[in-house]
CSV table of C-alpha atoms and ligand atoms in Angstrom, one decimal:
chain,number,residue,atom,x,y,z
A,8,MET,CA,205.8,130.6,126.7
A,9,ARG,CA,204.2,133.4,128.7
A,10,VAL,CA,203.2,136.0,126.1
A,11,LEU,CA,201.8,139.5,126.7
A,12,VAL,CA,199.9,140.7,123.7
A,13,LEU,CA,199.5,144.5,123.6
A,14,GLY,CA,196.6,145.5,121.4
A,15,GLY,CA,195.2,141.9,121.6
A,16,ASP,CA,191.6,143.0,120.9
A,17,GLY,CA,192.4,144.4,117.4
A,18,PHE,CA,192.2,142.9,113.9
A,19,CYS,CA,195.7,141.3,114.0
A,20,GLY,CA,196.0,141.0,117.8
A,21,TRP,CA,192.8,139.0,118.5
A,22,PRO,CA,193.5,136.1,116.0
A,23,THR,CA,197.2,136.1,117.1
A,24,SER,CA,196.2,135.7,120.8
A,25,LEU,CA,193.8,132.8,119.9
A,26,TYR,CA,196.4,131.1,117.7
A,27,LEU,CA,199.2,131.4,120.3
A,28,SER,CA,196.8,130.2,123.0
A,29,ASP,CA,195.9,127.2,120.8
A,30,GLN,CA,199.6,126.4,120.4
A,31,GLY,CA,199.8,126.1,124.2
A,32,HIS,CA,201.2,129.5,125.1
A,33,ASP,CA,200.0,131.3,128.2
A,34,ILE,CA,198.4,134.5,126.9
A,35,THR,CA,197.6,137.8,128.5
A,36,ILE,CA,196.0,140.6,126.5
A,37,ALA,CA,196.5,144.3,127.4
A,38,ASP,CA,194.3,146.7,125.4
A,39,ASN,CA,192.6,150.0,126.2
A,40,LEU,CA,189.8,149.2,123.7
A,41,SER,CA,190.5,152.5,121.9
A,42,ARG,CA,189.8,150.9,118.5
A,43,ARG,CA,186.2,150.2,119.6
A,44,LYS,CA,185.9,153.8,120.8
A,45,ILE,CA,187.1,155.1,117.4
A,46,ASP,CA,184.3,153.1,115.7
A,47,VAL,CA,181.8,155.0,117.9
A,48,GLU,CA,183.5,158.3,117.0
A,49,LEU,CA,183.4,157.5,113.3
A,50,GLU,CA,179.8,156.1,113.6
A,51,VAL,CA,180.8,152.9,111.9
A,52,GLU,CA,181.1,149.2,112.8
A,53,SER,CA,183.1,146.2,111.8
A,54,VAL,CA,181.2,144.3,109.0
A,55,THR,CA,181.4,141.3,111.2
A,56,PRO,CA,179.6,141.5,114.6
A,57,ILE,CA,182.4,141.5,117.1
A,58,ARG,CA,181.5,140.7,120.7
A,59,PRO,CA,182.6,142.6,123.8
A,60,ILE,CA,186.1,141.5,124.9
A,61,HIS,CA,184.8,139.6,128.0
A,62,ASP,CA,182.3,137.6,125.9
A,63,ARG,CA,185.1,136.9,123.4
A,64,LEU,CA,187.4,135.6,126.2
A,65,ALA,CA,184.6,133.5,127.8
A,66,ALA,CA,183.7,132.0,124.4
A,67,TRP,CA,187.4,131.0,123.8
A,68,GLN,CA,187.6,129.4,127.3
A,69,GLN,CA,184.4,127.4,126.4
A,70,VAL,CA,185.5,126.4,123.0
A,71,SER,CA,189.2,125.6,123.6
A,72,GLY,CA,189.4,125.0,127.4
A,73,ASN,CA,192.2,127.7,127.5
A,74,SER,CA,191.9,130.9,129.4
A,75,ILE,CA,193.4,134.2,128.2
A,76,GLY,CA,194.0,137.0,130.7
A,77,PHE,CA,192.8,140.5,130.0
A,78,VAL,CA,194.0,143.9,131.4
A,79,ASN,CA,192.4,147.2,130.3
A,80,LEU,CA,195.5,149.3,130.1
A,81,ASP,CA,196.5,152.4,128.1
A,82,LEU,CA,200.1,151.8,127.1
A,83,ALA,CA,200.6,155.5,126.3
A,84,THR,CA,199.4,157.0,129.5
A,85,GLU,CA,199.5,154.4,132.3
A,86,TYR,CA,203.2,153.9,132.8
A,87,ASP,CA,203.0,152.7,136.5
A,88,ARG,CA,200.3,150.2,135.7
A,89,LEU,CA,202.4,148.9,132.9
A,90,THR,CA,205.5,148.4,135.1
A,91,ASP,CA,203.3,146.6,137.7
A,92,LEU,CA,201.9,144.3,134.9
A,93,LEU,CA,205.4,143.5,133.7
A,94,THR,CA,206.6,142.8,137.2
A,95,ASP,CA,203.6,140.6,138.1
A,96,LEU,CA,203.5,138.7,134.8
A,97,ARG,CA,207.2,138.4,133.9
A,98,PRO,CA,206.4,137.5,130.3
A,99,ASP,CA,208.9,135.6,128.1
A,100,ALA,CA,207.8,137.5,125.0
A,101,ILE,CA,205.8,140.6,124.3
A,102,VAL,CA,203.9,141.3,121.0
A,103,HIS,CA,203.2,145.0,120.5
A,104,PHE,CA,200.2,145.7,118.2
A,105,ALA,CA,198.9,148.6,120.4
A,106,GLU,CA,199.0,151.6,118.1
A,107,GLN,CA,196.6,153.8,116.1
A,108,ARG,CA,197.1,152.1,112.7
A,109,ALA,CA,195.0,153.9,110.0
A,110,ALA,CA,196.9,156.3,107.7
A,111,PRO,CA,193.6,158.1,106.7
A,112,TYR,CA,192.5,158.5,110.4
A,113,SER,CA,196.0,159.9,111.2
A,114,MET,CA,195.6,162.5,108.5
A,115,ARG,CA,192.0,163.6,109.3
A,116,THR,CA,192.6,166.6,111.5
A,117,ALA,CA,195.2,168.3,113.7
A,118,GLU,CA,193.7,166.4,116.6
A,119,THR,CA,194.0,162.9,115.0
A,120,LYS,CA,197.6,163.7,113.9
A,121,ARG,CA,198.5,164.6,117.4
A,122,TYR,CA,196.7,161.7,118.9
A,123,THR,CA,198.4,159.3,116.6
A,124,VAL,CA,201.9,160.6,117.4
A,125,ASP,CA,201.2,160.8,121.1
A,126,ASN,CA,199.6,157.4,121.3
A,127,ASN,CA,202.1,155.5,119.2
A,128,VAL,CA,205.4,157.0,120.1
A,129,ARG,CA,204.6,157.4,123.8
A,130,GLY,CA,203.2,153.8,124.0
A,131,THR,CA,206.3,152.3,122.4
A,132,HIS,CA,208.7,154.4,124.5
A,133,ASN,CA,206.8,153.6,127.7
A,134,LEU,CA,207.2,149.9,126.9
A,135,LEU,CA,210.9,150.2,126.3
A,136,THR,CA,211.6,152.2,129.4
A,137,ALA,CA,209.4,149.8,131.5
A,138,LEU,CA,211.4,146.8,130.2
A,139,VAL,CA,214.6,148.5,131.3
A,140,THR,CA,213.3,149.7,134.7
A,141,THR,CA,211.7,146.3,135.7
A,142,GLY,CA,214.6,144.3,134.3
A,143,VAL,CA,212.1,141.9,132.7
A,144,SER,CA,214.1,140.2,130.0
A,145,ALA,CA,211.2,139.4,127.6
A,146,SER,CA,211.9,139.6,123.9
A,147,LEU,CA,209.8,142.2,122.1
A,148,VAL,CA,208.1,141.7,118.8
A,149,HIS,CA,206.7,144.9,117.3
A,150,LEU,CA,204.4,145.3,114.3
A,151,GLY,CA,206.0,147.8,112.0
A,152,THR,CA,205.0,148.4,108.4
A,153,MET,CA,206.3,148.2,104.9
A,154,GLY,CA,205.4,151.9,104.6
A,155,VAL,CA,208.5,152.9,106.6
A,156,TYR,CA,210.5,152.2,103.4
A,157,GLY,CA,208.1,154.3,101.2
A,158,TYR,CA,207.2,153.4,97.7
A,159,GLY,CA,209.3,153.7,94.5
A,160,TRP,CA,212.4,155.2,96.2
A,161,SER,CA,214.7,152.3,95.0
A,162,GLY,CA,212.9,151.6,91.7
A,163,SER,CA,212.9,147.9,90.9
A,164,ALA,CA,215.6,147.0,93.5
A,165,PRO,CA,214.1,144.6,96.0
A,166,ILE,CA,213.6,146.2,99.5
A,167,PRO,CA,216.0,144.5,101.9
A,168,GLU,CA,215.0,143.4,105.4
A,169,GLY,CA,215.5,146.6,107.4
A,170,TYR,CA,219.1,147.4,106.6
A,171,LEU,CA,220.8,148.7,103.5
A,172,THR,CA,224.5,148.2,102.6
A,173,VAL,CA,226.1,151.5,101.6
A,174,LYS,CA,229.6,152.6,100.5
A,175,VAL,CA,231.0,155.6,102.3
A,176,PRO,CA,233.9,157.4,100.6
A,177,THR,CA,236.8,158.1,103.0
A,178,PRO,CA,240.3,159.6,102.3
A,179,ASP,CA,241.6,156.0,102.5
A,180,GLY,CA,239.1,154.4,100.2
A,181,GLU,CA,235.6,153.2,100.6
A,182,LEU,CA,234.0,151.9,103.8
A,183,GLU,CA,231.1,149.4,103.6
A,184,ARG,CA,228.4,149.9,106.2
A,185,GLU,CA,224.9,148.6,106.9
A,186,ILE,CA,222.5,151.4,107.8
A,187,LEU,CA,218.8,151.4,108.7
A,188,HIS,CA,217.0,151.7,105.4
A,189,PRO,CA,216.1,155.4,104.8
A,190,ALA,CA,212.7,156.2,106.1
A,191,ASN,CA,210.1,157.6,103.6
A,192,PRO,CA,206.8,157.7,105.5
A,193,GLY,CA,203.6,158.6,103.5
A,194,SER,CA,201.4,159.6,106.4
A,195,VAL,CA,201.6,160.7,110.0
A,196,TYR,CA,200.7,157.1,111.0
A,197,HIS,CA,203.6,155.7,108.9
A,198,LEU,CA,205.8,158.4,110.3
A,199,THR,CA,205.2,157.1,113.9
A,200,LYS,CA,206.5,153.7,112.8
A,201,THR,CA,209.7,155.3,111.5
A,202,LEU,CA,210.1,157.0,114.9
A,203,ASP,CA,209.5,153.6,116.6
A,204,GLN,CA,212.4,152.3,114.6
A,205,LEU,CA,214.8,154.8,116.1
A,206,LEU,CA,213.6,154.1,119.6
A,207,PHE,CA,214.2,150.4,119.0
A,208,SER,CA,217.7,151.0,117.7
A,209,PHE,CA,218.7,153.1,120.7
A,210,TYR,CA,217.3,150.6,123.3
A,211,ALA,CA,218.8,147.6,121.6
A,212,ALA,CA,222.2,149.3,121.6
A,213,ASN,CA,222.1,150.9,125.0
A,214,ASP,CA,220.1,148.5,127.1
A,215,ARG,CA,220.6,145.3,125.1
A,216,LEU,CA,216.9,144.8,124.7
A,217,ARG,CA,216.0,141.9,122.3
A,218,ILE,CA,213.8,143.4,119.7
A,219,THR,CA,212.2,142.2,116.4
A,220,ASP,CA,210.5,144.7,114.2
A,221,LEU,CA,208.2,143.1,111.7
A,222,HIS,CA,207.6,145.3,108.6
A,223,GLN,CA,204.2,144.0,107.7
A,224,GLY,CA,202.3,144.6,104.4
A,225,ILE,CA,198.6,145.2,104.1
A,226,VAL,CA,196.7,142.4,105.9
A,227,TRP,CA,193.7,140.9,104.1
A,228,GLY,CA,191.2,138.3,105.0
A,229,THR,CA,189.2,138.0,108.2
A,230,GLN,CA,189.2,134.6,109.8
A,231,THR,CA,191.7,132.1,111.1
A,232,ASP,CA,191.1,128.5,112.1
A,233,GLN,CA,190.6,129.7,115.7
A,234,THR,CA,188.3,132.7,115.1
A,235,ALA,CA,186.1,130.6,112.8
A,236,ARG,CA,185.4,128.0,115.5
A,237,ASP,CA,182.5,130.0,117.0
A,238,GLU,CA,180.7,133.1,115.8
A,239,ARG,CA,181.4,134.8,119.1
A,240,LEU,CA,185.1,134.6,118.3
A,241,ILE,CA,184.8,136.3,114.9
A,242,ASN,CA,187.5,138.7,113.9
A,243,ARG,CA,186.8,142.3,112.9
A,244,PHE,CA,186.5,143.4,109.3
A,245,ASP,CA,186.9,147.1,108.6
A,246,TYR,CA,185.4,148.5,105.4
A,247,ASP,CA,185.1,152.3,106.0
A,248,GLY,CA,187.2,155.0,104.3
A,249,ASP,CA,189.5,155.3,107.3
A,250,TYR,CA,190.2,151.9,108.7
A,251,GLY,CA,189.2,149.6,105.8
A,252,THR,CA,192.3,148.5,103.9
A,253,VAL,CA,192.2,148.3,100.2
A,254,LEU,CA,191.8,144.6,99.4
A,255,ASN,CA,189.2,143.9,102.1
A,256,ARG,CA,187.4,147.1,100.9
A,257,PHE,CA,187.3,145.8,97.3
A,258,LEU,CA,186.0,142.4,98.5
A,259,MET,CA,183.2,144.1,100.5
A,260,GLN,CA,182.4,146.4,97.7
A,261,ALA,CA,182.1,143.5,95.2
A,262,ALA,CA,179.8,141.7,97.7
A,263,ILE,CA,177.3,144.6,97.7
A,264,GLY,CA,177.6,145.6,94.0
A,265,HIS,CA,179.4,148.9,94.9
A,266,PRO,CA,182.0,150.0,92.3
A,267,LEU,CA,185.6,149.2,93.3
A,268,THR,CA,187.1,152.4,94.7
A,269,VAL,CA,190.4,152.7,93.0
A,270,HIS,CA,192.3,155.9,94.1
A,271,GLY,CA,193.8,157.6,91.0
A,272,THR,CA,195.0,155.3,88.3
A,273,GLY,CA,195.4,152.2,90.5
A,274,GLY,CA,199.1,152.1,89.5
A,275,GLN,CA,200.2,151.9,93.1
A,276,THR,CA,201.9,148.7,94.0
A,277,ARG,CA,201.6,147.4,97.6
A,278,ALA,CA,202.6,144.4,99.6
A,279,PHE,CA,200.0,142.0,101.1
A,280,ILE,CA,199.7,139.2,103.6
A,281,HIS,CA,196.8,137.1,104.7
A,282,ILE,CA,195.8,137.3,108.4
A,283,ARG,CA,196.5,133.5,108.7
A,284,ASP,CA,200.1,134.1,107.7
A,285,THR,CA,200.3,137.1,110.1
A,286,VAL,CA,199.6,134.9,113.1
A,287,ARG,CA,202.0,132.2,112.0
A,288,CYS,CA,204.7,134.8,111.4
A,289,ILE,CA,204.3,136.1,115.0
A,290,GLU,CA,204.7,132.7,116.3
A,291,ILE,CA,207.9,132.3,114.2
A,292,ALA,CA,209.1,135.6,115.5
A,293,ILE,CA,208.6,134.9,119.2
A,294,ASN,CA,210.3,131.5,118.7
A,295,ASN,CA,213.3,133.0,117.0
A,296,PRO,CA,214.3,136.2,118.9
A,297,PRO,CA,217.6,138.0,118.4
A,298,GLU,CA,220.4,137.5,120.8
A,299,ALA,CA,220.9,140.1,123.5
A,300,ASN,CA,223.5,142.6,122.4
A,301,SER,CA,222.5,142.4,118.7
A,302,ARG,CA,220.9,145.1,116.6
A,303,VAL,CA,217.2,145.1,116.0
A,304,LEU,CA,216.1,142.2,113.9
A,305,VAL,CA,214.0,143.3,111.1
A,306,ARG,CA,211.9,140.9,109.1
A,307,ASN,CA,209.6,141.8,106.2
A,308,GLN,CA,206.2,140.2,106.9
A,309,VAL,CA,204.8,140.1,103.4
A,310,THR,CA,203.9,137.3,101.0
A,311,GLU,CA,202.9,139.0,97.7
A,312,THR,CA,203.0,142.4,95.9
A,313,HIS,CA,200.3,143.6,93.6
A,314,GLN,CA,199.3,146.7,91.6
A,315,LEU,CA,195.9,147.9,92.9
A,316,LEU,CA,194.4,148.0,89.4
A,317,ASP,CA,195.3,144.3,88.8
A,318,LEU,CA,193.6,143.5,92.1
A,319,ALA,CA,190.5,145.4,91.1
A,320,LYS,CA,190.4,143.7,87.7
A,321,MET,CA,190.8,140.3,89.3
A,322,ILE,CA,187.9,140.9,91.6
A,323,GLY,CA,185.9,142.5,88.8
A,324,ASP,CA,186.4,139.4,86.6
A,325,MET,CA,185.3,137.1,89.5
A,326,THR,CA,182.2,139.0,90.5
A,327,GLY,CA,181.2,141.4,87.7
A,328,ALA,CA,182.0,144.5,89.9
A,329,GLU,CA,182.8,147.7,88.0
A,330,ILE,CA,185.8,149.8,88.7
A,331,ALA,CA,185.4,153.5,89.7
A,332,TYR,CA,188.6,155.7,89.3
A,333,LEU,CA,188.3,158.2,92.1
A,334,PRO,CA,190.3,161.4,92.8
A,335,ASN,CA,193.1,160.2,95.1
A,336,PRO,CA,192.6,161.8,98.6
A,337,ARG,CA,196.2,160.9,99.5
A,338,ARG,CA,199.6,162.4,98.4
A,339,GLU,CA,201.3,159.4,96.9
A,340,ALA,CA,202.9,158.4,93.6
A,341,ASP,CA,200.3,157.4,90.9
A,342,GLU,CA,202.5,154.5,90.1
A,343,ASN,CA,205.4,152.7,91.7
A,344,GLU,CA,207.4,149.5,91.4
A,345,LEU,CA,207.8,147.3,94.5
A,346,ALA,CA,209.8,144.2,95.1
A,347,VAL,CA,210.4,143.0,98.7
A,348,ARG,CA,212.8,140.5,100.2
A,349,ASN,CA,211.0,138.1,102.6
A,350,ASP,CA,213.6,135.4,102.7
A,351,GLN,CA,213.7,135.2,106.5
A,352,PHE,CA,210.1,134.0,107.1
A,353,LEU,CA,210.3,131.7,104.1
A,354,ALA,CA,213.5,130.1,105.5
A,355,LEU,CA,211.8,129.7,108.9
A,356,GLY,CA,209.0,127.7,107.4
A,357,LEU,CA,206.2,130.2,106.4
A,358,GLU,CA,204.0,128.7,103.7
A,359,PRO,CA,202.1,131.7,102.2
A,360,THR,CA,198.4,131.7,101.6
A,361,THR,CA,198.1,133.2,98.2
A,362,LEU,CA,195.4,135.6,97.0
A,363,SER,CA,194.0,133.1,94.5
A,364,GLU,CA,193.2,130.7,97.3
A,365,GLY,CA,191.1,132.9,99.5
A,366,LEU,CA,189.4,135.7,97.7
A,367,LEU,CA,186.1,134.1,96.8
A,368,ALA,CA,185.6,132.5,100.2
A,369,GLU,CA,186.2,135.9,101.8
A,370,ILE,CA,183.4,137.4,99.6
A,371,THR,CA,180.9,134.7,100.2
A,372,ASP,CA,181.6,133.6,103.8
A,373,VAL,CA,182.2,137.1,105.3
A,374,ALA,CA,181.2,140.1,103.1
A,375,ARG,CA,178.0,138.7,101.7
A,376,ARG,CA,176.9,137.0,104.9
A,377,TYR,CA,177.1,140.3,106.9
A,378,ARG,CA,176.3,142.7,104.1
A,379,HIS,CA,173.2,144.0,105.9
A,380,ARG,CA,175.6,145.6,108.5
A,381,ILE,CA,177.3,147.8,105.8
A,382,ASP,CA,176.5,151.5,105.6
A,383,PRO,CA,177.4,152.5,102.0
A,384,ARG,CA,177.8,156.1,103.0
A,385,LYS,CA,180.9,155.1,105.0
A,386,ILE,CA,182.7,153.7,102.0
A,387,ILE,CA,184.2,156.7,100.2
A,388,ALA,CA,187.5,157.8,101.8
A,389,ARG,CA,187.0,161.4,103.0
A,390,SER,CA,190.3,162.0,104.8
A,391,VAL,CA,192.5,164.2,102.6
A,392,TRP,CA,196.3,164.6,102.9
A,393,ARG,CA,196.1,168.4,102.3
A,394,ALA,CA,193.3,170.9,102.7
A,395,GLY,CA,191.5,171.4,99.4
A,396,MET,CA,192.2,168.0,97.9
A,397,GLU,CA,189.2,166.5,96.1
A,398,THR,CA,187.2,163.4,97.2
A,399,SER,CA,184.3,161.7,95.4
A,400,PRO,CA,180.6,162.0,96.4
A,401,ASP,CA,179.0,158.8,97.6
A,402,LEU,CA,178.5,156.3,94.8
A,403,MET,CA,175.8,154.4,96.7
A,404,THR,CA,173.6,155.7,99.6
A,405,GLU,CA,171.5,152.6,100.3
A,406,LEU,CA,172.2,148.9,100.1
A,407,PRO,CA,170.7,147.4,97.0
A,408,PRO,CA,168.3,144.4,97.6
A,409,GLU,CA,170.1,141.0,97.5
B,8,NAD,P1,193.7,147.5,115.3
B,8,NAD,O1,193.4,149.0,115.4
B,8,NAD,O2,192.6,146.6,114.9
B,8,NAD,O3,194.3,147.0,116.7
B,8,NAD,C1,195.1,147.8,117.5
B,8,NAD,C2,194.7,147.5,118.9
B,8,NAD,O4,195.6,148.2,119.8
B,8,NAD,C3,193.3,147.9,119.2
B,8,NAD,O5,192.6,146.9,119.9
B,8,NAD,C4,193.4,149.1,120.1
B,8,NAD,O6,192.3,149.3,121.0
B,8,NAD,C5,194.8,148.9,120.8
B,8,NAD,N1,195.5,150.1,121.2
B,8,NAD,C6,195.8,151.2,120.5
B,8,NAD,N2,196.4,152.1,121.2
B,8,NAD,C7,196.5,151.5,122.5
B,8,NAD,C8,197.1,152.0,123.7
B,8,NAD,N3,197.6,153.2,123.8
B,8,NAD,N4,197.0,151.2,124.8
B,8,NAD,C9,196.5,150.0,124.7
B,8,NAD,N5,195.9,149.5,123.6
B,8,NAD,C10,195.9,150.3,122.5
B,8,NAD,O7,195.0,147.4,114.3
B,8,NAD,P2,195.5,146.1,113.6
B,8,NAD,O8,195.1,146.1,112.2
B,8,NAD,O9,195.3,144.9,114.4
B,8,NAD,O10,197.1,146.4,113.6
B,8,NAD,C11,197.9,146.0,114.7
B,8,NAD,C12,199.3,146.4,114.5
B,8,NAD,O11,199.8,145.9,113.2
B,8,NAD,C13,199.4,148.0,114.3
B,8,NAD,O12,200.6,148.4,115.0
B,8,NAD,C14,199.6,148.2,112.9
B,8,NAD,O13,200.3,149.4,112.6
B,8,NAD,C15,200.3,147.0,112.4
B,8,NAD,N6,200.0,146.6,111.0
B,8,NAD,C16,198.7,146.4,110.6
B,8,NAD,C17,198.4,146.1,109.2
B,8,NAD,C18,197.0,145.9,108.7
B,8,NAD,O14,196.8,145.8,107.5
B,8,NAD,N7,196.0,145.8,109.6
B,8,NAD,C19,199.5,146.1,108.3
B,8,NAD,C20,200.8,146.3,108.8
B,8,NAD,C21,201.0,146.6,110.1
B,9,USQ,N1,193.4,152.6,98.2
B,9,USQ,C1,192.5,152.6,97.0
B,9,USQ,N2,191.2,152.5,97.2
B,9,USQ,C2,190.7,152.3,98.5
B,9,USQ,C3,191.5,152.3,99.6
B,9,USQ,C4,192.9,152.5,99.4
B,9,USQ,O1,193.0,152.8,95.9
B,9,USQ,O2,189.5,152.2,98.6
B,9,USQ,C5,194.8,152.8,98.0
B,9,USQ,C6,195.5,153.9,98.8
B,9,USQ,O3,195.4,155.1,98.2
B,9,USQ,C7,196.9,153.3,98.9
B,9,USQ,C8,196.7,151.8,98.9
B,9,USQ,O4,195.4,151.6,98.4
B,9,USQ,O5,197.6,153.6,97.7
B,9,USQ,C9,196.8,151.2,100.3
B,9,USQ,O6,195.9,151.8,101.2
B,9,USQ,P1,195.4,151.0,102.5
B,9,USQ,O7,194.5,151.8,103.2
B,9,USQ,O8,195.0,149.6,102.1
B,9,USQ,O9,196.8,150.8,103.3
B,9,USQ,P2,197.7,151.8,104.1
B,9,USQ,O10,197.1,153.1,104.3
B,9,USQ,O11,199.1,151.7,103.6
B,9,USQ,O12,197.7,151.1,105.6
B,9,USQ,C10,197.5,149.7,105.8
B,9,USQ,C11,197.2,149.6,107.3
B,9,USQ,C12,198.4,150.0,108.1
B,9,USQ,C13,199.6,149.2,107.6
B,9,USQ,C14,199.8,149.4,106.1
B,9,USQ,C15,200.9,148.4,105.5
B,9,USQ,O13,196.1,150.3,107.7
B,9,USQ,O14,198.2,149.7,109.5
B,9,USQ,O15,200.8,149.7,108.2
B,9,USQ,O16,198.6,149.0,105.4
B,9,USQ,S1,201.8,149.1,104.2
B,9,USQ,O17,200.8,149.7,103.3
B,9,USQ,O18,202.5,148.0,103.6
B,9,USQ,O19,202.6,150.1,104.8
């Protein structure tokens, strides 16, 4: 299959591109490298030393014999170049990762809020319009998020895959309808994913575009079989207070002896998936697109749910790391229940990597190996959801000796 990977230089997009290339697909990446530029703006780097995109691509060609195309393109602002690319390439499938994806970054300032909305919503809408204008009949797979459903809204009822069955009272009795699950975003970033959903619904109904929206949980881990083949192919590992996600942050913190930064009580429950399962799910999704003329196909891309405090305790037991209960910089429930349906991917053959299998390897193979690249002053999350909310001072300012 000819596959266009939008955002293919990022944490999920890079290993997906290599995995699909390894499976024999013909891959082209389009990315504006904005994620690398935000690292410069935040004065932080991936724990793992990621190589410039052209070095990465040359290394993959050397290691695998397969070449991957690359186009430096801004999905949100370069509409004409996007239509040219679609017309030239005529992909069979498009995977859309190309959005600003950090909730804390999206809540930093008025500028980052506006950037996140402009970048994400315009990018998605440009893509949909470009597909209609060019007549390219590629199926589209978008990376959405579990956060569109919000947390705790339906108590212990499992979150369905995208649609909720509701009963509507009418003068003649009750009508049963399936509606898009109500949106409950917890940040401007998550809000953009709920706006994406409406764009998809419209274009699937009006233009018969074939769209899959993957509501993915928090991705953990770093390497896949492909990125581990050569150090030049290594995947990024974010640990900072904006882009680092909770489980990878705890693993990195344990590796340097930093207390585990639990926000609030740690009663928040979230959904997780290993990066190896992400890439496999994308392959399943491109191989099983919806029919034209059907509604958006929503699949929940998660394998486990955990309460944050349980995760912190598990890592503390494994490594001796202490837990620090910090003021929560976000506006979110202290505690919530979360059960998620993920029947579709399991039925299509996904065999989940469980937390118990990979945690220690992640600490020793990645976090400890590159610990010297960590700046402990970048660990505490400083982006607050509302002016005046408290954050913690740095708990460590220098790396302790090994
Ligand atoms: P990332 O920031 O590492 O990668 C995103 C890539 O898209 C970057 O390489 C960036 O340069 C590129 N990009 C952003 N805006 C662009 C634009 N306008 N034009 C072209 N390229 C652009 O993020 P990630 O962690 O790989 O996440 C990928 C997708 O998966 C995102 O849409 C995110 O919302 C979703 N997701 C991620 C997670 C997670 O835990 N990382 C979980 C659920 C969903
Ligand atoms: N948290 C801590 N300590 C930390 C960091 C985070 O307690 O050091 C807490 C947060 O307060 C929050 C939870 O952990 O309650 C998750 O935070 P996160 O940064 O790991 O995840 P989130 O902001 O939700 O965003 C990440 C990705 C995003 C993706 C989302 C999937 O950055 O792209 O969409 O996970 S989901 O959460 O399922 O919506």
